[in-house]
Coordinates of C-alpha atoms in Angstrom, one line a residue:
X770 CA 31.0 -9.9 3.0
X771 CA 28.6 -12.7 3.5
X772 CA 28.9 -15.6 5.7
X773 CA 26.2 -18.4 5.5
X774 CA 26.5 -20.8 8.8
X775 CA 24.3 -23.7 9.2
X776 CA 22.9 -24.8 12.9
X777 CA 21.3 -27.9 14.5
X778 CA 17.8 -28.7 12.8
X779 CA 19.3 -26.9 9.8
X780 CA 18.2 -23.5 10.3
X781 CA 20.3 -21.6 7.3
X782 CA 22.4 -17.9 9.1
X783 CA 23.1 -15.9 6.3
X784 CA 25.0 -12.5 7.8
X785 CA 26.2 -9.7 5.5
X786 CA 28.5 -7.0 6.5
X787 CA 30.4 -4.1 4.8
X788 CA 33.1 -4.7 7.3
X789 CA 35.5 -6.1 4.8
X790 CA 34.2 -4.4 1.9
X791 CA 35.4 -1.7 -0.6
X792 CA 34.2 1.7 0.7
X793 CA 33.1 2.2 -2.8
X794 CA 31.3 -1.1 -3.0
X795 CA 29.2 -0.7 0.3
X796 CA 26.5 1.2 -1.1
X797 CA 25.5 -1.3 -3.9
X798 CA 26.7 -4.2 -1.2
X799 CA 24.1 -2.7 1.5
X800 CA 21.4 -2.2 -1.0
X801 CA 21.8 -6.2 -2.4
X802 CA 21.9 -6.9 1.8
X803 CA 18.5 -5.4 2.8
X804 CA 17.3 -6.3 -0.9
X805 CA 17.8 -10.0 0.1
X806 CA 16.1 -9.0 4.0
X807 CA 13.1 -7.3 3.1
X808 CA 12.6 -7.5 -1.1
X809 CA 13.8 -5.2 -3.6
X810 CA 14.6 -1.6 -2.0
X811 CA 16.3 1.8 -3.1
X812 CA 18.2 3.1 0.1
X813 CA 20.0 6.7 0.2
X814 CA 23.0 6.1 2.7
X815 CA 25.4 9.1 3.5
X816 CA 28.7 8.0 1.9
X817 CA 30.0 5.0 0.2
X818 CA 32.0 4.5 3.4
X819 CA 28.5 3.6 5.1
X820 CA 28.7 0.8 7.4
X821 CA 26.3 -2.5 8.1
X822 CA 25.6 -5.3 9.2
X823 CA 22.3 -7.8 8.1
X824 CA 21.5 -11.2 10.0
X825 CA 18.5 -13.1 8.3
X826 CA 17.5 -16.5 10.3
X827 CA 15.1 -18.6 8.0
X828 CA 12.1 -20.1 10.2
X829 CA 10.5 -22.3 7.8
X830 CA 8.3 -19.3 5.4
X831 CA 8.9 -17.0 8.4
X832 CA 12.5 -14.9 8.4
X833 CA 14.0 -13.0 11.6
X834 CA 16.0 -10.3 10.3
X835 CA 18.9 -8.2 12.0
X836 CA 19.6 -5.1 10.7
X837 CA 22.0 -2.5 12.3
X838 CA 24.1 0.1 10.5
X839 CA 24.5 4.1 10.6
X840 CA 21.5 6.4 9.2
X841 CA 19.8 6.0 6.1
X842 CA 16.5 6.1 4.2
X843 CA 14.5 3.5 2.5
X844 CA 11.8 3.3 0.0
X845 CA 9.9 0.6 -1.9
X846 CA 8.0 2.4 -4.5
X847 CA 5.3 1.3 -6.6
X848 CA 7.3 -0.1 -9.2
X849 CA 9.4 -2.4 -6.6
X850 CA 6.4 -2.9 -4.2
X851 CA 4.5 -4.9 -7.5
X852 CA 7.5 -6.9 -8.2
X853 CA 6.0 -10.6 -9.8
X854 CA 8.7 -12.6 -8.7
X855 CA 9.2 -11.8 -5.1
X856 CA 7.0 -13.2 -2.2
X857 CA 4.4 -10.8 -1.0
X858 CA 5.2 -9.8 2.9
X859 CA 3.9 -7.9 6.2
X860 CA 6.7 -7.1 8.3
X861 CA 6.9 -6.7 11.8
X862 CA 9.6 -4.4 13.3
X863 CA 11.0 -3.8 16.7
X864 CA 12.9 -0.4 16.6
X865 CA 15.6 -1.5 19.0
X866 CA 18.4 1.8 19.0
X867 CA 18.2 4.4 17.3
X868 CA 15.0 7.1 16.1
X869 CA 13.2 6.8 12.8
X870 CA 9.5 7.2 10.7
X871 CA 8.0 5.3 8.5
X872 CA 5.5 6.6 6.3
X873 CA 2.4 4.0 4.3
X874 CA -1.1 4.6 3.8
X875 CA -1.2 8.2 4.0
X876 CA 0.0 7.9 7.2
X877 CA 3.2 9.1 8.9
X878 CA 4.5 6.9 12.3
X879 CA 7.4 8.4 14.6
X880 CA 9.2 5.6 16.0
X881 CA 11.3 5.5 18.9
X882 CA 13.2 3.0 21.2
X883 CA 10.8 0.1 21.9
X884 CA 8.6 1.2 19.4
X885 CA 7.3 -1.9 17.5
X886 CA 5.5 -1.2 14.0
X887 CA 4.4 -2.7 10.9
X888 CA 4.7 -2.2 6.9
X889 CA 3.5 -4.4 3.9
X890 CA 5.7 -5.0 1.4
X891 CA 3.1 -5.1 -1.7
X892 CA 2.5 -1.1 -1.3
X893 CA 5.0 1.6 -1.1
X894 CA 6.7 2.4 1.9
X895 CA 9.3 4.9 3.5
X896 CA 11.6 4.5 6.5
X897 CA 13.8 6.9 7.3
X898 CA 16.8 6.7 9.8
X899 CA 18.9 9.8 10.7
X900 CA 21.0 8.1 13.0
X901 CA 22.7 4.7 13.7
X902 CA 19.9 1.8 14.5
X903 CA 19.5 -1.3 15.3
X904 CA 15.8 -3.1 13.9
X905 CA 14.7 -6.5 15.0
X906 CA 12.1 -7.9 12.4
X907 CA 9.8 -10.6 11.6
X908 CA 9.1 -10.9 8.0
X909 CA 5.6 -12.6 7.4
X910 CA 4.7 -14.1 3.8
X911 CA 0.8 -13.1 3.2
X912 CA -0.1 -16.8 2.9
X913 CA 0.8 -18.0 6.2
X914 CA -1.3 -15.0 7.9
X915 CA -5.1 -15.5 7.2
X916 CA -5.5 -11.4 7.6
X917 CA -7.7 -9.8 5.3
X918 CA -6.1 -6.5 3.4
X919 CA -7.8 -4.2 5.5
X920 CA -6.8 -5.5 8.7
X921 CA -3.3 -5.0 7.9
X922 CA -4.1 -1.8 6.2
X923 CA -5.3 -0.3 9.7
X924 CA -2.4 -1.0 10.8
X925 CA 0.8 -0.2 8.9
X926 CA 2.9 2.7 10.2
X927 CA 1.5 3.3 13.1
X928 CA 3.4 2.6 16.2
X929 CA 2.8 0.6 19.0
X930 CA 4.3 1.5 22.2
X931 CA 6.3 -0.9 24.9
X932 CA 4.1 0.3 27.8
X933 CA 0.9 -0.2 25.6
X934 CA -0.4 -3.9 26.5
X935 CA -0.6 -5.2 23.1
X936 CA 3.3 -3.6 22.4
X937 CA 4.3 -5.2 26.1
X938 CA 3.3 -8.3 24.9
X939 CA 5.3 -8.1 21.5
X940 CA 8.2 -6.5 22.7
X941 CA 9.7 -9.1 24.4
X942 CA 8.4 -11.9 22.0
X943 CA 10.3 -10.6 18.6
X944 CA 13.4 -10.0 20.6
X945 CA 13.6 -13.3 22.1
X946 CA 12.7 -14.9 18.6
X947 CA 15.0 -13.1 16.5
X948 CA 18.0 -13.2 18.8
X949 CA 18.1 -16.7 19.4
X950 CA 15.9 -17.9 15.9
X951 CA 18.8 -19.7 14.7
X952 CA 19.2 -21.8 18.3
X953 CA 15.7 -23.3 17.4
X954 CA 14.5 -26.9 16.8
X955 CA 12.5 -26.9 13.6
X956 CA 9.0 -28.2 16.0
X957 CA 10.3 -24.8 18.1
X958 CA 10.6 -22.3 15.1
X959 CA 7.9 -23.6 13.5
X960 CA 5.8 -23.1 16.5
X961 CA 7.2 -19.8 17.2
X962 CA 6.5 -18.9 13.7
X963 CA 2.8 -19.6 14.0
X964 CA 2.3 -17.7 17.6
X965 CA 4.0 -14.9 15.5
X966 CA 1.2 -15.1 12.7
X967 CA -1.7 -15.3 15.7
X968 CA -0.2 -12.4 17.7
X969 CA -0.1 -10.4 14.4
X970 CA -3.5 -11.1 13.9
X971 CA -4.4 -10.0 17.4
X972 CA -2.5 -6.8 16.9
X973 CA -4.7 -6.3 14.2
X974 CA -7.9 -6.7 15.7
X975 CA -7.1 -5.2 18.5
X976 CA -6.1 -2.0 16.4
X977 CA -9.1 -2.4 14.6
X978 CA -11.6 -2.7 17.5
X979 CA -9.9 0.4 19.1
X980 CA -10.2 2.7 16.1
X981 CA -13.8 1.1 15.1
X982 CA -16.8 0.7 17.0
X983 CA -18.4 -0.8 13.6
X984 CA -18.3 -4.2 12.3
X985 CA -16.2 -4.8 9.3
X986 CA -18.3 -3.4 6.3
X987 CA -19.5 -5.9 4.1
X988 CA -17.6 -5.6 0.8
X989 CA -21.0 -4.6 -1.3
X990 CA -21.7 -2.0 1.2
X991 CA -18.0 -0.7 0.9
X992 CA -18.1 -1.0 -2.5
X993 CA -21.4 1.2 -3.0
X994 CA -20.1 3.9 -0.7
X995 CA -16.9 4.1 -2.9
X996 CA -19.7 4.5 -6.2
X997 CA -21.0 7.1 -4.5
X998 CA -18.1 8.8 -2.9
X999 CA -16.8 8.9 -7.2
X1000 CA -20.2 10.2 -8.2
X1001 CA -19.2 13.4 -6.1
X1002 CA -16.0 13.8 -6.7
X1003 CA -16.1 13.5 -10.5
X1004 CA -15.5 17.3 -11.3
X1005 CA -11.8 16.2 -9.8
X1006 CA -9.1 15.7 -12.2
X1007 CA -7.0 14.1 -9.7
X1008 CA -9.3 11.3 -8.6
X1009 CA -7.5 8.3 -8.7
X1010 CA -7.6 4.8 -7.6
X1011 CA -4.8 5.8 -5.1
X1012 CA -7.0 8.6 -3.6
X1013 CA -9.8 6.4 -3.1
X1014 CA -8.4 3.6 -1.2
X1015 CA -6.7 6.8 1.1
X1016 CA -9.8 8.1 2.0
X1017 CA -11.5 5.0 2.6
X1018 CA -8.6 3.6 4.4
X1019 CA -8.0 0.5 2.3
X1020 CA -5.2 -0.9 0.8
X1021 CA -5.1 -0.6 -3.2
X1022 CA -5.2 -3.8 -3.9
X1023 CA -8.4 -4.7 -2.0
X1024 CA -10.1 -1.7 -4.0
X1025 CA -9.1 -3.0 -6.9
X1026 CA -11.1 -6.2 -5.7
X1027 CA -14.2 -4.9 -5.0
X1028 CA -14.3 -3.4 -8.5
X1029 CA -12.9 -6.8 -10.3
X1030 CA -16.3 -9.0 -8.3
X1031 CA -18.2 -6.2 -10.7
X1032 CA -16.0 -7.5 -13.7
X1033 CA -14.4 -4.0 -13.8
X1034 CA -11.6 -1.5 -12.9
X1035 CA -11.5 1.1 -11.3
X1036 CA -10.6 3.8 -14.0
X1037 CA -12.7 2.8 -15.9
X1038 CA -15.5 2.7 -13.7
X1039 CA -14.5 6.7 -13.3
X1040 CA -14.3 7.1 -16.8
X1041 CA -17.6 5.7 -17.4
X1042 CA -19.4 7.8 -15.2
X1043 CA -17.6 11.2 -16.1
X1044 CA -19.0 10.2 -19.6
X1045 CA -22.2 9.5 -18.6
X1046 CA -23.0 12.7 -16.5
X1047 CA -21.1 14.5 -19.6
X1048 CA -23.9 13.0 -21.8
X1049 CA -26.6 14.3 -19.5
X1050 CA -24.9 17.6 -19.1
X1051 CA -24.9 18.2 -22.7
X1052 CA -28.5 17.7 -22.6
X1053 CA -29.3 20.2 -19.3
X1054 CA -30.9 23.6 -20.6
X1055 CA -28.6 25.2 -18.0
X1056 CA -25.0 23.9 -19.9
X1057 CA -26.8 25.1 -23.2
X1058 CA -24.6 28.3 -23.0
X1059 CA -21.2 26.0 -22.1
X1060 CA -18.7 24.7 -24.5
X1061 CA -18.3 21.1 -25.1
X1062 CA -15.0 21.2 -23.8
X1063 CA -16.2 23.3 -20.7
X1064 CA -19.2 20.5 -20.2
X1065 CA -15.8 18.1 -19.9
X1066 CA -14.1 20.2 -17.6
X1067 CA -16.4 19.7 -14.9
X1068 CA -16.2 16.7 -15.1
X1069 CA -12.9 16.3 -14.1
X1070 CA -11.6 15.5 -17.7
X1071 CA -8.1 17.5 -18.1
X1072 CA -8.2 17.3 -21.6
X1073 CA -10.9 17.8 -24.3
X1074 CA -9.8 15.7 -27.1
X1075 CA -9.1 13.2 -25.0
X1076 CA -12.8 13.5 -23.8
X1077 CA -14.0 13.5 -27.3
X1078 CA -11.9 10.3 -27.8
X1079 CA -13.5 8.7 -25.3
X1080 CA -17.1 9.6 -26.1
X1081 CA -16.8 8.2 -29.5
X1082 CA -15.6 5.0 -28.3
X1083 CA -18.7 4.8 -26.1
X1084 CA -21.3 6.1 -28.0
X1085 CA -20.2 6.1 -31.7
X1086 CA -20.8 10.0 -32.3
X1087 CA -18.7 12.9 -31.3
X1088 CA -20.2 15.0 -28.5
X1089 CA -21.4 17.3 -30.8
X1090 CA -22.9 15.5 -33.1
X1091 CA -24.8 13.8 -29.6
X1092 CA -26.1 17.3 -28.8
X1093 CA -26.8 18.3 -32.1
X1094 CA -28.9 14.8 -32.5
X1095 CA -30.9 15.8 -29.3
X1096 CA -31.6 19.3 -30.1
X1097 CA -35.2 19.7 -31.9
X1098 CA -35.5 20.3 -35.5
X1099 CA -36.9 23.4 -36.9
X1100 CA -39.8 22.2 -38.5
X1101 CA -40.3 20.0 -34.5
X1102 CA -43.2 21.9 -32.0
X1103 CA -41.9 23.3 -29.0
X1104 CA -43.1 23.1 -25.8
X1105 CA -46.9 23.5 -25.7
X1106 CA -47.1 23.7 -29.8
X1107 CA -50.8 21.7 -30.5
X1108 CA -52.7 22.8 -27.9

């Protein structure tokens, strides 16, 4: 059940528990819990007679969040993590009992006691916990944290350790401000609140310094090593947006960004240049001998009407009829005819 308690300075307590509800109710009851926490999740939990308990402290924009219960797995997927009406988030967790791993990014984070780590809650996300836990959290809106996407982005799902000096630091910090977060004054929490924004920000620079000797690349310079990192992989039918931002280690969204400045997406960026080196190919003496739906295939295109669709959109003749326009006549000189 939920129990809403207000303190001095009016800090709102909300706690849910499954303590005094319906075995067959809990697993709807936890999901609407964490859903409130963290945003909309889907959780796998053991049996309906799962048990649970959430605490979520409201610190102006900032939330401390509780969350102790037995095992169970949770996922934000692309269709929750792009939900319009919820608040975009970074959360920062403090894995307090308990083992568990959290996978973002294309990366995959083992987490134990102590272990403090972060996820964003605008790409998809996996947590996994096999066993009963207890998770201390700080749930960041992006507007109050300055961060650029790719700061955050270095970050998420990998753990930071309580004998590492950055992790030593936090440790102590989000315990003390989510156990006692509903105690505080509203000057306190609010202060609180922004040390947790600037130590975020630290951790992320820190991270970033560690793993990079570089400068942060300049978003033109990013954005023509992504060009050219398409250019190669065109013969790829799995290139996707997704990919990309992978291997470049940035989030989605801010690849999306770079492309958007050029007043275009990133599909059909790719799309344009598969046509385009299919309109040279068809051309090349050395793809004379190849079918037009061979020329297509590598070029990553999976399926050849759907190339031929596209090539008429672009060019206002069929692929055929573009090689056949190219091709000299009969009556034409070749090569060397004249002279």
């Amino acid at each position: 059940m939920t129990t809403d308690a207000t303190t001095h300075g009016g800090v709102r307590e909300s706690i849910y528990t499954t303590e005094l509800v319906p075995p067959q109710e809990r697993r709807n009851y936890w999901r609407q819990a964490l859903s409130q926490a963290f945003g909309t999740v889907d959780i796998s939990v053991p049996t309906d007679a799962y048990c649970g308990t959430v605490r979520t402290t409201s610190l102006g924009r900032l939330r401390a969040v509780t969350v102790e219960g037995d095992g169970m797995a949770l996922r934000r997927s692309h269709r929750t993590a792009a939900g319009e009406d919820e608040e975009e988030c970074v959360v920062l967790k403090l894995l307090d009992a308990g083992v568990a791993q959290v996978e973002q990014d294309g990366r995959k984070g083992r987490i134990q006691p102590g272990d403090i780590f972060v996820y964003d809650t605008t790409r998809p996300v996996r947590l996994d916990l096999p066993r009963s836990f207890r998770i201390k959290s700080l749930v960041l809106p992006w507007g109050t944290l300055g961060l650029r996407d790719t700061q955050v982005n270095q970050i998420t799902a990998s753990p930071f350790r309580p004998d590492s000096s950055l992790g030593g630091l936090l440790s102590p910090f989000i315990t003390r401000l989510v156990d006692d977060a509903a105690a505080f004054p509203p000057h306190t929490y609010e202060l609180m609140a922004l040390n947790a924004v600037d130590l975020l920000g630290t951790l992320a620079d820190e991270w970033v310094s560690r793993t990079s000797a570089q400068a942060p690349e300049k978003p033109q310079s990013l954005l023509l090593r992504v060009q050219s990192f398409i250019d190669e992989e065109l013969a790829d039918p799995a290139l996707s947006p997704a990919h990309i931002a992978r291997v470049h280690h940035i989030s989605l969204r801010y690849l999306h960004k770079l492309f958007q400045a050029e007043g275009i997406s990133v599909s059909r960026w790719i799309l344009q240049r598969r046509l385009e080196a299919c309109r040279r190919d068809l051309l090349h003496h050395q793809m004379k001998g190849l079918t037009i739906a061979a020329v297509a295939h590598q070029r990553g295109f999976a399926s050849a009407a759907h190339f031929s669709r596209s090539f008429r959109a672009a060019y206002g003749v069929s692929p055929s009829e573009w090689r056949k326009s190219q091709q000299p006549s009969p009556d034409q000189p070749g090569d060397g005819a004249g002279l």
